PDB file of C-alpha atoms in Angstrom:
ATOM      1  CA  MET A  14      64.983 118.051 160.157  1.00  0.00           C
ATOM      2  CA  MET A  15      68.558 119.263 159.769  1.00  0.00           C
ATOM      3  CA  ILE A  16      68.792 117.743 156.249  1.00  0.00           C
ATOM      4  CA  ARG A  17      65.593 119.489 155.202  1.00  0.00           C
ATOM      5  CA  PHE A  18      66.879 122.791 156.576  1.00  0.00           C
ATOM      6  CA  ILE A  19      70.163 122.378 154.649  1.00  0.00           C
ATOM      7  CA  LEU A  20      68.276 121.574 151.462  1.00  0.00           C
ATOM      8  CA  ILE A  21      66.157 124.704 151.789  1.00  0.00           C
ATOM      9  CA  ILE A  22      69.277 126.841 152.298  1.00  0.00           C
ATOM     10  CA  LEU A  23      70.964 125.231 149.316  1.00  0.00           C
ATOM     11  CA  CYS A  24      67.917 125.811 147.166  1.00  0.00           C
ATOM     12  CA  LEU A  25      68.077 129.508 147.989  1.00  0.00           C
ATOM     13  CA  THR A  26      71.831 129.963 147.602  1.00  0.00           C
ATOM     14  CA  MET A  27      73.146 127.502 145.012  1.00  0.00           C
ATOM     15  CA  SER A  28      72.650 127.199 141.264  1.00  0.00           C
ATOM     16  CA  PHE A  29      69.996 124.472 141.298  1.00  0.00           C
ATOM     17  CA  VAL A  30      67.987 123.748 138.169  1.00  0.00           C
ATOM     18  CA  SER A  31      64.511 124.887 139.141  1.00  0.00           C
ATOM     19  CA  LEU A  32      61.065 124.047 137.775  1.00  0.00           C
ATOM     20  CA  GLU A  33      57.934 124.050 139.933  1.00  0.00           C
ATOM     21  CA  ALA A  34      54.937 121.865 139.054  1.00  0.00           C
ATOM     22  CA  ASN A  35      51.970 120.685 141.150  1.00  0.00           C
ATOM     23  CA  THR A  36      51.185 117.007 140.667  1.00  0.00           C
ATOM     24  CA  THR A  37      50.135 113.890 142.573  1.00  0.00           C
ATOM     25  CA  GLN A  38      51.100 111.421 139.829  1.00  0.00           C
ATOM     26  CA  SER A  39      54.375 109.599 140.472  1.00  0.00           C
ATOM     27  CA  SER A  40      55.029 109.225 136.729  1.00  0.00           C
ATOM     28  CA  GLU A  41      54.667 112.977 136.251  1.00  0.00           C
ATOM     29  CA  VAL A  42      57.090 113.688 139.100  1.00  0.00           C
ATOM     30  CA  ILE A  43      59.672 111.334 137.575  1.00  0.00           C
ATOM     31  CA  GLU A  44      59.221 112.889 134.123  1.00  0.00           C
ATOM     32  CA  ILE A  45      59.673 116.419 135.488  1.00  0.00           C
ATOM     33  CA  ILE A  46      62.862 115.371 137.302  1.00  0.00           C
ATOM     34  CA  LYS A  47      64.086 113.622 134.149  1.00  0.00           C
ATOM     35  CA  GLN A  48      63.608 116.734 131.992  1.00  0.00           C
ATOM     36  CA  MET A  49      65.378 118.892 134.567  1.00  0.00           C
ATOM     37  CA  ILE A  50      68.333 116.492 134.662  1.00  0.00           C
ATOM     38  CA  ILE A  51      68.519 116.437 130.847  1.00  0.00           C
ATOM     39  CA  ALA A  52      68.602 120.248 130.764  1.00  0.00           C
ATOM     40  CA  ASP A  53      71.405 120.319 133.338  1.00  0.00           C
ATOM     41  CA  LEU A  54      73.451 117.604 131.604  1.00  0.00           C
ATOM     42  CA  ASN A  55      73.091 119.357 128.245  1.00  0.00           C
ATOM     43  CA  LYS A  56      74.756 122.399 129.789  1.00  0.00           C
ATOM     44  CA  ARG A  57      77.446 120.418 131.595  1.00  0.00           C
ATOM     45  CA  THR A  58      78.460 118.373 128.537  1.00  0.00           C
ATOM     46  CA  ASN A  59      77.807 121.065 125.890  1.00  0.00           C
ATOM     47  CA  ASN A  60      75.951 118.347 124.062  1.00  0.00           C
ATOM     48  CA  GLU A  61      72.523 116.780 123.675  1.00  0.00           C
ATOM     49  CA  VAL A  62      72.001 113.875 126.041  1.00  0.00           C
ATOM     50  CA  ASP A  63      69.429 111.113 126.417  1.00  0.00           C
ATOM     51  CA  ILE A  64      68.582 109.452 129.713  1.00  0.00           C
ATOM     52  CA  THR A  65      68.909 105.688 129.298  1.00  0.00           C
ATOM     53  CA  SER A  66      68.192 104.802 132.935  1.00  0.00           C
ATOM     54  CA  LEU A  67      66.745 106.764 135.853  1.00  0.00           C
ATOM     55  CA  LYS A  68      66.240 105.125 139.267  1.00  0.00           C
ATOM     56  CA  VAL A  69      65.100 106.677 142.523  1.00  0.00           C
ATOM     57  CA  ILE A  70      67.398 105.121 145.131  1.00  0.00           C
ATOM     58  CA  LYS A  71      66.146 107.165 148.093  1.00  0.00           C
ATOM     59  CA  GLY A  72      62.697 108.678 148.642  1.00  0.00           C
ATOM     60  CA  MET A  73      60.346 106.427 146.652  1.00  0.00           C
ATOM     61  CA  ASP A  74      57.759 106.881 149.408  1.00  0.00           C
ATOM     62  CA  ILE A  75      57.803 110.620 148.689  1.00  0.00           C
ATOM     63  CA  ILE A  76      57.248 110.025 144.974  1.00  0.00           C
ATOM     64  CA  TYR A  77      54.260 107.715 145.571  1.00  0.00           C
ATOM     65  CA  SER A  78      52.532 109.716 148.292  1.00  0.00           C
ATOM     66  CA  ASN A  79      49.072 111.034 147.413  1.00  0.00           C
ATOM     67  CA  GLU A  80      49.882 114.554 148.543  1.00  0.00           C
ATOM     68  CA  PRO A  81      50.054 117.253 145.818  1.00  0.00           C
ATOM     69  CA  LYS A  82      53.710 118.022 145.409  1.00  0.00           C
ATOM     70  CA  LYS A  83      56.109 120.378 143.664  1.00  0.00           C
ATOM     71  CA  VAL A  84      59.498 119.516 142.240  1.00  0.00           C
ATOM     72  CA  LYS A  85      61.344 122.589 143.465  1.00  0.00           C
ATOM     73  CA  ALA A  86      64.851 121.965 142.154  1.00  0.00           C
ATOM     74  CA  ILE A  87      67.531 119.431 141.357  1.00  0.00           C
ATOM     75  CA  ASN A  88      71.215 119.515 142.221  1.00  0.00           C
ATOM     76  CA  PHE A  89      74.130 117.622 140.675  1.00  0.00           C
ATOM     77  CA  ASP A  90      75.481 115.394 143.435  1.00  0.00           C
ATOM     78  CA  ARG A  91      78.396 113.377 142.013  1.00  0.00           C
ATOM     79  CA  GLN A  92      79.824 111.552 139.028  1.00  0.00           C
ATOM     80  CA  ALA A  93      79.915 107.758 139.263  1.00  0.00           C
ATOM     81  CA  GLY A  94      81.418 106.895 135.889  1.00  0.00           C
ATOM     82  CA  LYS A  95      81.747 108.264 132.362  1.00  0.00           C
ATOM     83  CA  ASN A  96      77.978 108.296 131.755  1.00  0.00           C
ATOM     84  CA  ARG A  97      76.570 107.842 135.254  1.00  0.00           C
ATOM     85  CA  VAL A  98      75.672 110.587 137.733  1.00  0.00           C
ATOM     86  CA  TYR A  99      73.651 111.136 140.894  1.00  0.00           C
ATOM     87  CA  TYR A 100      71.237 114.009 141.431  1.00  0.00           C
ATOM     88  CA  THR A 101      69.339 115.242 144.468  1.00  0.00           C
ATOM     89  CA  ALA A 102      65.799 116.502 143.859  1.00  0.00           C
ATOM     90  CA  LEU A 103      64.024 118.818 146.284  1.00  0.00           C
ATOM     91  CA  ILE A 104      60.296 118.071 146.677  1.00  0.00           C
ATOM     92  CA  GLU A 105      57.688 120.130 148.528  1.00  0.00           C
ATOM     93  CA  ASP A 106      54.233 118.979 149.656  1.00  0.00           C
ATOM     94  CA  LYS A 107      51.679 120.351 152.123  1.00  0.00           C
ATOM     95  CA  LYS A 108      51.974 117.456 154.556  1.00  0.00           C
ATOM     96  CA  ASP A 109      55.738 117.026 154.934  1.00  0.00           C
ATOM     97  CA  GLY A 110      57.047 120.337 153.634  1.00  0.00           C
ATOM     98  CA  PHE A 111      60.470 119.946 152.000  1.00  0.00           C
ATOM     99  CA  SER A 112      61.866 116.468 151.337  1.00  0.00           C
ATOM    100  CA  TYR A 113      64.548 115.178 149.054  1.00  0.00           C
ATOM    101  CA  ILE A 114      65.109 112.170 146.845  1.00  0.00           C
ATOM    102  CA  ILE A 115      68.306 110.797 145.278  1.00  0.00           C
ATOM    103  CA  VAL A 116      68.263 109.757 141.641  1.00  0.00           C
ATOM    104  CA  ASP A 117      70.761 107.411 139.934  1.00  0.00           C
ATOM    105  CA  THR A 118      71.003 108.494 136.293  1.00  0.00           C
ATOM    106  CA  VAL A 119      72.670 106.845 133.296  1.00  0.00           C
ATOM    107  CA  PHE A 120      72.881 108.932 130.130  1.00  0.00           C
ATOM    108  CA  ASP A 121      74.291 108.931 126.647  1.00  0.00           C
ATOM    109  CA  SER A 122      75.374 111.854 124.471  1.00  0.00           C
ATOM    110  CA  SER A 123      75.928 112.553 120.790  1.00  0.00           C
ATOM    111  CA  ILE A 124      79.293 113.148 119.175  1.00  0.00           C
ATOM    112  CA  ASP A 125      80.489 113.814 115.636  1.00  0.00           C
ATOM    113  CA  ILE A 126      82.240 111.079 113.708  1.00  0.00           C
ATOM    114  CA  TYR A 127      83.459 111.592 110.142  1.00  0.00           C
ATOM    115  CA  MET A 128      82.649 109.750 106.924  1.00  0.00           C
ATOM    116  CA  THR A 129      84.402 109.820 103.559  1.00  0.00           C
ATOM    117  CA  SER A 130      82.404 111.777 100.970  1.00  0.00           C
ATOM    118  CA  ARG A 131      84.090 110.093  97.988  1.00  0.00           C
ATOM    119  CA  ASN A 132      86.496 107.318  97.087  1.00  0.00           C
ATOM    120  CA  ILE A 133      89.948 108.378  98.300  1.00  0.00           C
ATOM    121  CA  GLN A 134      93.183 106.977  96.942  1.00  0.00           C
ATOM    122  CA  ARG A 135      96.134 106.060  99.081  1.00  0.00           C
ATOM    123  CA  GLY A 136      98.504 109.011  99.365  1.00  0.00           C
ATOM    124  CA  THR A 137      95.779 111.679  99.060  1.00  0.00           C
ATOM    125  CA  VAL A 138      96.151 114.678 101.377  1.00  0.00           C
ATOM    126  CA  LEU A 139      92.686 115.077 102.881  1.00  0.00           C
ATOM    127  CA  LYS A 140      90.792 118.364 102.810  1.00  0.00           C
ATOM    128  CA  GLY A 141      87.382 119.424 104.116  1.00  0.00           C
ATOM    129  CA  SER A 142      85.456 118.360 101.009  1.00  0.00           C
ATOM    130  CA  ASP A 143      86.725 114.779 101.369  1.00  0.00           C
ATOM    131  CA  PHE A 144      84.635 114.031 104.464  1.00  0.00           C
ATOM    132  CA  TYR A 145      81.514 115.045 106.385  1.00  0.00           C
ATOM    133  CA  ALA A 146      80.314 114.884 109.988  1.00  0.00           C
ATOM    134  CA  MET A 147      77.613 112.542 111.260  1.00  0.00           C
ATOM    135  CA  LYS A 148      76.109 112.453 114.761  1.00  0.00           C
ATOM    136  CA  ASN A 149      76.602 109.221 116.642  1.00  0.00           C
ATOM    137  CA  ARG A 150      75.890 108.040 120.173  1.00  0.00           C
ATOM    138  CA  ASN A 151      79.020 108.305 122.318  1.00  0.00           C
ATOM    139  CA  SER A 152      78.581 104.761 123.575  1.00  0.00           C
ATOM    140  CA  ARG A 153      78.416 103.450 119.992  1.00  0.00           C
ATOM    141  CA  VAL A 154      81.421 105.201 118.474  1.00  0.00           C
ATOM    142  CA  PRO A 155      83.391 102.602 116.462  1.00  0.00           C
ATOM    143  CA  ALA A 156      86.839 101.768 117.799  1.00  0.00           C
ATOM    144  CA  GLY A 157      89.447 104.180 116.485  1.00  0.00           C
ATOM    145  CA  ALA A 158      86.897 106.533 114.903  1.00  0.00           C
ATOM    146  CA  ILE A 159      88.155 110.129 114.710  1.00  0.00           C
ATOM    147  CA  THR A 160      85.878 112.639 116.464  1.00  0.00           C
ATOM    148  CA  ASN A 161      87.830 115.838 115.763  1.00  0.00           C
ATOM    149  CA  LYS A 162      88.056 117.042 112.164  1.00  0.00           C
ATOM    150  CA  SER A 163      91.364 118.817 112.846  1.00  0.00           C
ATOM    151  CA  GLN A 164      92.862 115.325 113.153  1.00  0.00           C
ATOM    152  CA  ILE A 165      91.810 114.618 109.547  1.00  0.00           C
ATOM    153  CA  GLU A 166      92.486 117.778 107.559  1.00  0.00           C
ATOM    154  CA  GLY A 167      95.990 117.803 106.082  1.00  0.00           C
ATOM    155  CA  LYS A 168      96.632 114.143 106.915  1.00  0.00           C
ATOM    156  CA  ILE A 169      97.481 111.539 104.272  1.00  0.00           C
ATOM    157  CA  ALA A 170      95.354 108.512 103.422  1.00  0.00           C
ATOM    158  CA  ALA A 171      97.427 105.481 104.409  1.00  0.00           C
ATOM    159  CA  ASN A 172      95.373 103.216 102.137  1.00  0.00           C
ATOM    160  CA  ASN A 173      92.484 103.372  99.686  1.00  0.00           C
ATOM    161  CA  LEU A 174      89.251 104.498 101.361  1.00  0.00           C
ATOM    162  CA  ALA A 175      85.817 103.788  99.894  1.00  0.00           C
ATOM    163  CA  GLN A 176      83.059 106.406  99.935  1.00  0.00           C
ATOM    164  CA  GLY A 177      80.838 106.402 103.026  1.00  0.00           C
ATOM    165  CA  ILE A 178      83.124 104.695 105.565  1.00  0.00           C
ATOM    166  CA  VAL A 179      83.967 105.908 109.066  1.00  0.00           C
ATOM    167  CA  ILE A 180      87.412 107.517 109.146  1.00  0.00           C
ATOM    168  CA  ARG A 181      89.621 105.884 111.784  1.00  0.00           C
ATOM    169  CA  ASP A 182      93.081 106.595 113.179  1.00  0.00           C
ATOM    170  CA  SER A 183      94.529 103.682 111.238  1.00  0.00           C
ATOM    171  CA  HIS A 184      93.343 105.174 107.926  1.00  0.00           C
ATOM    172  CA  LEU A 185      95.590 108.234 108.177  1.00  0.00           C
ATOM    173  CA  THR A 186      99.267 109.009 108.491  1.00  0.00           C
ATOM    174  CA  GLU A 187     101.509 112.036 108.799  1.00  0.00           C
ATOM    175  CA  THR A 188     103.985 110.663 106.277  1.00  0.00           C
ATOM    176  CA  LEU A 189     103.292 108.005 103.692  1.00  0.00           C
ATOM    177  CA  VAL A 190     106.256 105.776 102.826  1.00  0.00           C
ATOM    178  CA  ILE A 191     106.374 104.318  99.325  1.00  0.00           C
ATOM    179  CA  LYS A 192     108.104 100.949  99.373  1.00  0.00           C
ATOM    180  CA  ARG A 193     111.298  99.954  97.597  1.00  0.00           C
ATOM    181  CA  GLY A 194     110.676  98.196  94.271  1.00  0.00           C
ATOM    182  CA  GLN A 195     107.581 100.269  93.415  1.00  0.00           C
ATOM    183  CA  ARG A 196     107.386 101.159  89.707  1.00  0.00           C
ATOM    184  CA  VAL A 197     106.908 104.909  89.269  1.00  0.00           C
ATOM    185  CA  ASP A 198     106.634 107.562  86.617  1.00  0.00           C
ATOM    186  CA  VAL A 199     109.812 109.643  86.441  1.00  0.00           C
ATOM    187  CA  HIS A 200     109.589 113.268  85.255  1.00  0.00           C
ATOM    188  CA  LEU A 201     112.981 114.694  84.259  1.00  0.00           C
ATOM    189  CA  LEU A 202     112.842 118.504  84.356  1.00  0.00           C
ATOM    190  CA  SER A 203     115.367 120.870  82.798  1.00  0.00           C
ATOM    191  CA  GLY A 204     114.065 124.423  82.703  1.00  0.00           C
ATOM    192  CA  SER A 205     110.800 124.332  80.714  1.00  0.00           C
ATOM    193  CA  ILE A 206     111.552 120.938  79.188  1.00  0.00           C
ATOM    194  CA  MET A 207     110.158 117.739  80.715  1.00  0.00           C
ATOM    195  CA  LEU A 208     110.928 114.163  79.745  1.00  0.00           C
ATOM    196  CA  SER A 209     108.734 111.423  81.159  1.00  0.00           C
ATOM    197  CA  THR A 210     109.908 107.850  81.586  1.00  0.00           C
ATOM    198  CA  GLN A 211     109.572 104.930  83.972  1.00  0.00           C
ATOM    199  CA  GLY A 212     111.668 103.811  86.889  1.00  0.00           C
ATOM    200  CA  VAL A 213     111.879 101.660  90.010  1.00  0.00           C
ATOM    201  CA  LEU A 214     112.423 102.888  93.564  1.00  0.00           C
ATOM    202  CA  LYS A 215     115.752 101.714  94.936  1.00  0.00           C
ATOM    203  CA  ALA A 216     114.807 102.407  98.556  1.00  0.00           C
ATOM    204  CA  ASP A 217     111.748 103.307 100.655  1.00  0.00           C
ATOM    205  CA  ALA A 218     110.798 106.952 100.045  1.00  0.00           C
ATOM    206  CA  PRO A 219     108.491 109.235 102.084  1.00  0.00           C
ATOM    207  CA  LEU A 220     105.814 111.089 100.161  1.00  0.00           C
ATOM    208  CA  GLY A 221     107.137 114.606  99.539  1.00  0.00           C
ATOM    209  CA  GLY A 222     110.680 113.545 100.461  1.00  0.00           C
ATOM    210  CA  SER A 223     113.813 112.400  98.703  1.00  0.00           C
ATOM    211  CA  ALA A 224     113.561 109.328  96.462  1.00  0.00           C
ATOM    212  CA  ARG A 225     116.282 107.212  94.845  1.00  0.00           C
ATOM    213  CA  VAL A 226     115.084 105.707  91.593  1.00  0.00           C
ATOM    214  CA  TYR A 227     116.582 103.640  88.785  1.00  0.00           C
ATOM    215  CA  CYS A 228     115.669 105.582  85.645  1.00  0.00           C
ATOM    216  CA  GLU A 229     115.035 103.428  82.577  1.00  0.00           C
ATOM    217  CA  ALA A 230     115.752 106.324  80.178  1.00  0.00           C
ATOM    218  CA  THR A 231     119.235 107.072  81.540  1.00  0.00           C
ATOM    219  CA  LYS A 232     119.971 103.551  82.817  1.00  0.00           C
ATOM    220  CA  LYS A 233     121.255 105.202  85.989  1.00  0.00           C
ATOM    221  CA  GLU A 234     120.213 105.667  89.591  1.00  0.00           C
ATOM    222  CA  ILE A 235     119.110 109.244  90.183  1.00  0.00           C
ATOM    223  CA  THR A 236     117.582 111.174  93.079  1.00  0.00           C
ATOM    224  CA  GLY A 237     114.396 113.232  92.981  1.00  0.00           C
ATOM    225  CA  ILE A 238     111.314 114.137  94.992  1.00  0.00           C
ATOM    226  CA  MET A 239     108.474 111.662  95.657  1.00  0.00           C
ATOM    227  CA  GLU A 240     105.713 113.962  94.402  1.00  0.00           C
ATOM    228  CA  SER A 241     102.954 111.366  94.663  1.00  0.00           C
ATOM    229  CA  GLN A 242     102.803 107.666  95.379  1.00  0.00           C
ATOM    230  CA  ASN A 243     103.382 106.964  91.664  1.00  0.00           C
ATOM    231  CA  THR A 244     105.547 109.900  90.576  1.00  0.00           C
ATOM    232  CA  VAL A 245     109.144 111.022  91.124  1.00  0.00           C
ATOM    233  CA  VAL A 246     110.255 114.434  89.868  1.00  0.00           C
ATOM    234  CA  VAL A 247     113.955 114.950  89.097  1.00  0.00           C
ATOM    235  CA  GLN A 248     115.495 118.359  88.454  1.00  0.00           C
ATOM    236  CA  ILE A 249     118.348 118.197  85.949  1.00  0.00           C
ATOM    237  CA  GLN A 250     120.894 121.006  86.102  1.00  0.00           C
TER     238      GLN A 250
END
């Protein structure tokens, strides 16, 4: 009696999800409760969820009684894992008045993952047109998949990426290092004049950073900027 009294007070004072419906069918009662839980979880997660498992762990006799009943409200009880929660549902019928059941709920939600929209070469700085979002079940997100586009834009492709693959942490880097011994194009700039030749990196060089290169045209080691993974630009005074 005390529990029923508390439930009635809670129903009047707390932010329960409420939806009244007269029914005697147990399947209809379960479906109503399920839809109410989905609506509440959508708000709590700011996402669209699906119920993958719903079990009544207390109050099955209430569900299967032949009395016409109303599902008055549900209340979030507690979290029992990343995708598992318990709800209390308040039921009213003419015979017993207010009763409650406890529901064990397992759910899944959608999340954005990102796919390459074209073939991307190693060393490319990624921008918005290089990828697109695709909805995926949270429980099926591939290992390492990036779910926040801000973690992609402005980053550098650490290797060649084919069109239509899931972008993962391991695909991107803040700074790409071009390895010693790499053959590169060398652009020698003096004012408006440019001379292009070939060279070989004498040491590892970060993309956009300083690069030491043996220049075949001058037969000397010179220092320039690693403009791309295949190009060093040298300013000649």
